[in-house]
Amino acid sequence: MKVSFKWLQSYFEEKLPSPEVLVERITFSVAEIEGMEKRGADTILDIKVLPDRACYALSHRGIAREVSAIMNVPLKRREEKKIVESSDVADPVIRIDEPKLCTKFVGRKVENIQVSESPARLKESLESIGQRPINNVVDATNYVMFDIGRPLHAFDADKVKGTLVVRFAQKGEVLTTLDNKRIELNNSELIIADDDGPLALGGIKGGKRAEVDADTKSLILEAANWNPPHIRRTATSTGIK
């Protein structure tokens, strides 16, 4: 897990000790440090997060909580964000065919959006941990994932046909991922599909067909809980982390 020291500092009012001191304390208390690299005014820590801690520590917030405990430094009180009330926009229709492997799948439609370049601060944060900025929508979902550990995915709502279904792939179905990798599916992968076929590998990678691009005007934002062992098996069989 790549962690930006500057990003980590945003969780604290009090100034943290130097990255070198922090690395020593994390190593003896939480996890191994696989690397430390200076990048301009920032320092990037590569923390080896073990599977039993992945549920919370694959995020800056999770690491900040560990740092708070081992350094006895209180976390900053974060201002509560205003919850956006539902409008009359119809939410997407969702069906889970494999509830043991996907315990929860939620989506919300957002209309009248404008896809553009992200603000400099957002791009800087993502670039610091080796993520390539794409656009304001995709960058925002990636930021949320690396900040608080909540993976999100955005579909172009106008490219989704009918019901969103969590199901096993059918043998012979094909998915082209966002990075243009063509995957021939069998009946072992869990996918997100619509009436026209596969849209994404569940919990792993989005597909090209419903990609957010410069012409996107409405979104379906999705968040879900997936069965970790099944995700690991699919990631191994497809070669996609």
mmCIF file of C-alpha atoms in Angstrom:
data_model
loop_
_atom_site.group_PDB
_atom_site.id
_atom_site.type_symbol
_atom_site.label_atom_id
_atom_site.label_comp_id
_atom_site.label_asym_id
_atom_site.label_seq_id
_atom_site.Cartn_x
_atom_site.Cartn_y
_atom_site.Cartn_z
ATOM 1 C CA MET A 1 0.000 0.000 0.000
ATOM 2 C CA LYS A 2 1.538 3.319 -1.124
ATOM 3 C CA VAL A 3 0.951 5.966 1.540
ATOM 4 C CA SER A 4 1.676 9.666 1.097
ATOM 5 C CA PHE A 5 3.140 11.238 4.231
ATOM 6 C CA LYS A 6 1.563 14.569 3.235
ATOM 7 C CA TRP A 7 -1.830 12.892 2.793
ATOM 8 C CA LEU A 8 -1.402 11.121 6.125
ATOM 9 C CA GLN A 9 -0.608 14.423 7.840
ATOM 10 C CA SER A 10 -4.009 15.768 6.732
ATOM 11 C CA TYR A 11 -5.583 13.463 9.331
ATOM 12 C CA PHE A 12 -3.787 15.228 12.212
ATOM 13 C CA GLU A 13 -3.686 18.750 13.642
ATOM 14 C CA GLU A 14 -0.424 17.991 15.412
ATOM 15 C CA LYS A 15 2.677 17.712 13.275
ATOM 16 C CA LEU A 16 3.763 14.109 12.857
ATOM 17 C CA PRO A 17 7.368 13.052 13.522
ATOM 18 C CA SER A 18 9.647 12.680 10.529
ATOM 19 C CA PRO A 19 8.926 9.920 7.981
ATOM 20 C CA GLU A 20 12.043 8.098 9.197
ATOM 21 C CA VAL A 21 10.765 7.986 12.785
ATOM 22 C CA LEU A 22 7.294 7.009 11.604
ATOM 23 C CA VAL A 23 8.709 4.166 9.498
ATOM 24 C CA GLU A 24 10.527 2.752 12.532
ATOM 25 C CA ARG A 25 7.444 2.886 14.742
ATOM 26 C CA ILE A 26 5.162 1.368 12.079
ATOM 27 C CA THR A 27 7.662 -1.430 11.441
ATOM 28 C CA PHE A 28 7.754 -2.457 15.108
ATOM 29 C CA SER A 29 4.024 -2.044 15.724
ATOM 30 C CA VAL A 30 1.918 -2.566 12.598
ATOM 31 C CA ALA A 31 3.531 -3.770 9.369
ATOM 32 C CA GLU A 32 6.755 -4.038 7.422
ATOM 33 C CA ILE A 33 7.849 -1.072 5.328
ATOM 34 C CA GLU A 34 8.916 -2.263 1.877
ATOM 35 C CA GLY A 35 10.231 1.109 0.738
ATOM 36 C CA MET A 36 10.420 4.841 1.351
ATOM 37 C CA GLU A 37 10.871 7.395 -1.443
ATOM 38 C CA LYS A 38 11.189 11.175 -1.452
ATOM 39 C CA ARG A 39 8.983 12.856 -4.045
ATOM 40 C CA GLY A 40 9.390 16.627 -3.971
ATOM 41 C CA ALA A 41 8.030 17.911 -0.667
ATOM 42 C CA ASP A 42 6.384 14.551 0.058
ATOM 43 C CA THR A 43 7.613 11.124 1.184
ATOM 44 C CA ILE A 44 5.924 7.959 -0.026
ATOM 45 C CA LEU A 45 5.854 4.917 2.245
ATOM 46 C CA ASP A 46 5.271 1.446 0.799
ATOM 47 C CA ILE A 47 3.573 -0.450 3.616
ATOM 48 C CA LYS A 48 3.121 -4.216 3.434
ATOM 49 C CA VAL A 49 -0.459 -4.625 4.606
ATOM 50 C CA LEU A 50 -1.171 -8.224 5.584
ATOM 51 C CA PRO A 51 -4.500 -9.861 4.633
ATOM 52 C CA ASP A 52 -5.865 -9.791 8.187
ATOM 53 C CA ARG A 53 -5.539 -5.989 8.241
ATOM 54 C CA ALA A 54 -6.628 -5.324 4.661
ATOM 55 C CA CYS A 55 -10.247 -4.644 5.644
ATOM 56 C CA TYR A 56 -9.215 -1.305 7.149
ATOM 57 C CA ALA A 57 -5.516 -0.651 6.502
ATOM 58 C CA LEU A 58 -5.600 -0.444 2.698
ATOM 59 C CA SER A 59 -6.360 3.249 3.039
ATOM 60 C CA HIS A 60 -4.839 6.441 4.394
ATOM 61 C CA ARG A 61 -7.533 6.625 7.072
ATOM 62 C CA GLY A 62 -6.740 3.101 8.249
ATOM 63 C CA ILE A 63 -3.017 3.815 8.472
ATOM 64 C CA ALA A 64 -3.764 7.140 10.192
ATOM 65 C CA ARG A 65 -5.708 5.291 12.895
ATOM 66 C CA GLU A 66 -2.738 2.992 13.475
ATOM 67 C CA VAL A 67 -0.376 5.976 13.625
ATOM 68 C CA SER A 68 -2.705 7.687 16.087
ATOM 69 C CA ALA A 69 -2.570 4.640 18.371
ATOM 70 C CA ILE A 70 1.162 3.967 18.246
ATOM 71 C CA MET A 71 2.234 7.636 18.451
ATOM 72 C CA ASN A 72 -0.512 8.711 20.880
ATOM 73 C CA VAL A 73 -1.484 11.559 18.546
ATOM 74 C CA PRO A 74 -5.220 12.344 18.290
ATOM 75 C CA LEU A 75 -6.904 12.256 14.915
ATOM 76 C CA LYS A 76 -8.282 15.521 13.594
ATOM 77 C CA ARG A 77 -12.019 15.959 14.044
ATOM 78 C CA ARG A 78 -13.335 15.948 10.516
ATOM 79 C CA GLU A 79 -16.277 18.101 9.590
ATOM 80 C CA GLU A 80 -19.364 16.043 8.852
ATOM 81 C CA LYS A 81 -20.293 16.205 5.205
ATOM 82 C CA LYS A 82 -23.773 17.165 4.188
ATOM 83 C CA ILE A 83 -25.803 14.220 2.953
ATOM 84 C CA VAL A 84 -27.288 14.945 -0.450
ATOM 85 C CA GLU A 85 -31.008 14.314 -0.332
ATOM 86 C CA SER A 86 -32.554 12.051 -2.939
ATOM 87 C CA SER A 87 -34.219 13.816 -5.843
ATOM 88 C CA ASP A 88 -36.813 12.540 -8.277
ATOM 89 C CA VAL A 89 -34.096 10.862 -10.364
ATOM 90 C CA ALA A 90 -34.966 7.173 -10.655
ATOM 91 C CA ASP A 91 -32.374 4.911 -9.025
ATOM 92 C CA PRO A 92 -31.018 2.030 -11.092
ATOM 93 C CA VAL A 93 -32.745 -1.343 -10.937
ATOM 94 C CA ILE A 94 -30.404 -3.861 -9.263
ATOM 95 C CA ARG A 95 -30.593 -7.625 -8.790
ATOM 96 C CA ILE A 96 -28.161 -9.893 -6.914
ATOM 97 C CA ASP A 97 -28.274 -13.481 -8.151
ATOM 98 C CA GLU A 98 -25.380 -14.646 -5.915
ATOM 99 C CA PRO A 99 -26.054 -13.160 -2.449
ATOM 100 C CA LYS A 100 -23.479 -15.407 -0.730
ATOM 101 C CA LEU A 101 -20.703 -13.938 -2.897
ATOM 102 C CA CYS A 102 -22.034 -10.379 -3.058
ATOM 103 C CA THR A 103 -23.730 -9.537 0.220
ATOM 104 C CA LYS A 104 -24.603 -5.972 -0.720
ATOM 105 C CA PHE A 105 -24.713 -3.976 -3.945
ATOM 106 C CA VAL A 106 -25.994 -0.414 -4.004
ATOM 107 C CA GLY A 107 -26.202 2.153 -6.776
ATOM 108 C CA ARG A 108 -27.324 5.713 -7.246
ATOM 109 C CA LYS A 109 -27.965 7.657 -10.394
ATOM 110 C CA VAL A 110 -26.524 11.163 -10.769
ATOM 111 C CA GLU A 111 -27.583 13.366 -13.663
ATOM 112 C CA ASN A 112 -26.382 16.584 -15.313
ATOM 113 C CA ILE A 113 -22.694 16.015 -14.626
ATOM 114 C CA GLN A 114 -19.789 17.520 -16.536
ATOM 115 C CA VAL A 115 -16.698 15.410 -17.056
ATOM 116 C CA SER A 116 -13.543 17.507 -16.977
ATOM 117 C CA GLU A 117 -9.980 17.616 -15.690
ATOM 118 C CA SER A 118 -9.596 17.208 -11.931
ATOM 119 C CA PRO A 119 -8.402 20.049 -9.680
ATOM 120 C CA ALA A 120 -4.637 20.205 -9.169
ATOM 121 C CA ARG A 121 -4.876 19.122 -5.511
ATOM 122 C CA LEU A 122 -6.743 15.943 -6.419
ATOM 123 C CA LYS A 123 -4.345 15.074 -9.228
ATOM 124 C CA GLU A 124 -1.357 15.702 -6.975
ATOM 125 C CA SER A 125 -2.699 13.351 -4.305
ATOM 126 C CA LEU A 126 -3.272 10.512 -6.763
ATOM 127 C CA GLU A 127 0.009 11.019 -8.593
ATOM 128 C CA SER A 128 1.918 10.918 -5.302
ATOM 129 C CA ILE A 129 0.924 7.249 -4.857
ATOM 130 C CA GLY A 130 1.448 6.315 -8.497
ATOM 131 C CA GLN A 131 -2.115 6.681 -9.795
ATOM 132 C CA ARG A 132 -2.666 8.272 -13.205
ATOM 133 C CA PRO A 133 -5.336 11.015 -13.150
ATOM 134 C CA ILE A 134 -8.075 10.388 -15.740
ATOM 135 C CA ASN A 135 -10.983 12.786 -15.189
ATOM 136 C CA ASN A 136 -12.856 14.363 -12.293
ATOM 137 C CA VAL A 137 -15.350 11.490 -11.940
ATOM 138 C CA VAL A 138 -12.907 8.586 -12.059
ATOM 139 C CA ASP A 139 -10.340 10.479 -9.973
ATOM 140 C CA ALA A 140 -12.945 11.178 -7.284
ATOM 141 C CA THR A 141 -13.852 7.486 -6.986
ATOM 142 C CA ASN A 142 -10.170 6.522 -6.828
ATOM 143 C CA TYR A 143 -9.489 9.183 -4.202
ATOM 144 C CA VAL A 144 -12.289 7.843 -1.997
ATOM 145 C CA MET A 145 -10.856 4.328 -2.297
ATOM 146 C CA PHE A 146 -7.316 5.320 -1.317
ATOM 147 C CA ASP A 147 -8.477 7.805 1.328
ATOM 148 C CA ILE A 148 -11.070 5.828 3.313
ATOM 149 C CA GLY A 149 -10.824 2.350 1.772
ATOM 150 C CA ARG A 150 -14.253 2.340 0.109
ATOM 151 C CA PRO A 151 -13.929 1.133 -3.506
ATOM 152 C CA LEU A 152 -16.447 2.769 -5.832
ATOM 153 C CA HIS A 153 -17.169 2.397 -9.516
ATOM 154 C CA ALA A 154 -18.859 4.827 -11.887
ATOM 155 C CA PHE A 155 -20.783 3.611 -14.925
ATOM 156 C CA ASP A 156 -21.990 5.869 -17.716
ATOM 157 C CA ALA A 157 -25.714 5.514 -17.016
ATOM 158 C CA ASP A 158 -26.705 6.029 -20.657
ATOM 159 C CA LYS A 159 -24.604 3.013 -21.681
ATOM 160 C CA VAL A 160 -26.231 0.671 -19.139
ATOM 161 C CA LYS A 161 -29.158 -1.227 -20.650
ATOM 162 C CA GLY A 162 -31.882 -2.363 -18.294
ATOM 163 C CA THR A 163 -31.206 -4.063 -14.951
ATOM 164 C CA LEU A 164 -27.810 -4.230 -13.242
ATOM 165 C CA VAL A 165 -27.301 -7.871 -12.267
ATOM 166 C CA VAL A 166 -24.624 -9.517 -10.120
ATOM 167 C CA ARG A 167 -24.281 -13.026 -11.560
ATOM 168 C CA PHE A 168 -21.835 -15.657 -12.716
ATOM 169 C CA ALA A 169 -20.485 -15.177 -16.209
ATOM 170 C CA GLN A 170 -21.660 -17.540 -18.905
ATOM 171 C CA LYS A 171 -19.097 -19.569 -20.800
ATOM 172 C CA GLY A 172 -18.184 -17.748 -24.002
ATOM 173 C CA GLU A 173 -19.024 -14.239 -22.770
ATOM 174 C CA VAL A 174 -16.294 -11.659 -23.350
ATOM 175 C CA LEU A 175 -15.363 -8.571 -21.332
ATOM 176 C CA THR A 176 -12.978 -5.834 -22.436
ATOM 177 C CA THR A 177 -11.631 -4.090 -19.342
ATOM 178 C CA LEU A 178 -10.954 -0.382 -18.937
ATOM 179 C CA ASP A 179 -7.291 -0.982 -19.747
ATOM 180 C CA ASN A 180 -8.292 -2.777 -22.984
ATOM 181 C CA LYS A 181 -7.598 -6.315 -21.796
ATOM 182 C CA ARG A 182 -9.914 -8.801 -23.517
ATOM 183 C CA ILE A 183 -11.075 -11.583 -21.191
ATOM 184 C CA GLU A 184 -12.896 -14.684 -22.342
ATOM 185 C CA LEU A 185 -15.117 -15.625 -19.428
ATOM 186 C CA ASN A 186 -16.266 -19.032 -18.248
ATOM 187 C CA ASN A 187 -18.838 -19.787 -15.586
ATOM 188 C CA SER A 188 -16.562 -19.166 -12.566
ATOM 189 C CA GLU A 189 -16.238 -15.353 -12.591
ATOM 190 C CA LEU A 190 -18.675 -13.108 -10.776
ATOM 191 C CA ILE A 191 -19.630 -10.191 -13.003
ATOM 192 C CA ILE A 192 -21.802 -7.113 -13.081
ATOM 193 C CA ALA A 193 -23.958 -7.288 -16.193
ATOM 194 C CA ASP A 194 -26.885 -5.544 -17.814
ATOM 195 C CA ASP A 195 -29.412 -6.790 -20.370
ATOM 196 C CA ASP A 196 -26.708 -6.732 -23.067
ATOM 197 C CA GLY A 197 -24.057 -8.692 -21.161
ATOM 198 C CA PRO A 198 -20.955 -8.141 -18.981
ATOM 199 C CA LEU A 199 -20.091 -4.646 -17.724
ATOM 200 C CA ALA A 200 -17.429 -5.366 -15.104
ATOM 201 C CA LEU A 201 -15.568 -8.054 -13.175
ATOM 202 C CA GLY A 202 -17.176 -7.866 -9.755
ATOM 203 C CA GLY A 203 -14.897 -6.235 -7.195
ATOM 204 C CA ILE A 204 -11.912 -6.211 -9.563
ATOM 205 C CA LYS A 205 -12.145 -4.135 -12.738
ATOM 206 C CA GLY A 206 -14.622 -2.138 -14.759
ATOM 207 C CA GLY A 207 -15.382 -2.779 -18.396
ATOM 208 C CA LYS A 208 -14.954 -0.571 -21.434
ATOM 209 C CA ARG A 209 -18.585 -0.657 -22.588
ATOM 210 C CA ALA A 210 -19.957 1.598 -19.819
ATOM 211 C CA GLU A 211 -16.788 3.666 -19.375
ATOM 212 C CA VAL A 212 -17.081 7.280 -18.217
ATOM 213 C CA ASP A 213 -15.707 9.584 -20.913
ATOM 214 C CA ALA A 214 -15.870 13.218 -22.029
ATOM 215 C CA ASP A 215 -19.409 12.747 -23.391
ATOM 216 C CA THR A 216 -20.855 11.260 -20.195
ATOM 217 C CA LYS A 217 -23.844 13.217 -18.848
ATOM 218 C CA SER A 218 -25.184 10.895 -16.156
ATOM 219 C CA LEU A 219 -23.657 8.296 -13.839
ATOM 220 C CA ILE A 220 -24.499 5.243 -11.844
ATOM 221 C CA LEU A 221 -22.259 5.207 -8.759
ATOM 222 C CA GLU A 222 -21.859 1.697 -7.363
ATOM 223 C CA ALA A 223 -20.500 0.266 -4.132
ATOM 224 C CA ALA A 224 -20.620 -3.370 -3.071
ATOM 225 C CA ASN A 225 -19.358 -5.995 -0.639
ATOM 226 C CA TRP A 226 -17.733 -9.018 -2.287
ATOM 227 C CA ASN A 227 -16.579 -12.389 -0.989
ATOM 228 C CA PRO A 228 -12.774 -11.998 -0.613
ATOM 229 C CA PRO A 229 -11.690 -15.600 -1.397
ATOM 230 C CA HIS A 230 -13.766 -15.609 -4.577
ATOM 231 C CA ILE A 231 -12.331 -12.249 -5.643
ATOM 232 C CA ARG A 232 -8.809 -13.583 -5.072
ATOM 233 C CA ARG A 233 -9.508 -16.683 -7.191
ATOM 234 C CA THR A 234 -10.934 -14.588 -10.026
ATOM 235 C CA ALA A 235 -8.020 -12.151 -9.866
ATOM 236 C CA THR A 236 -5.619 -15.081 -10.133
ATOM 237 C CA SER A 237 -7.437 -16.803 -12.981
ATOM 238 C CA THR A 238 -7.758 -13.598 -15.032
ATOM 239 C CA GLY A 239 -4.370 -12.131 -14.136
ATOM 240 C CA ILE A 240 -5.949 -8.864 -12.938
ATOM 241 C CA LYS A 241 -5.164 -7.558 -9.453
#
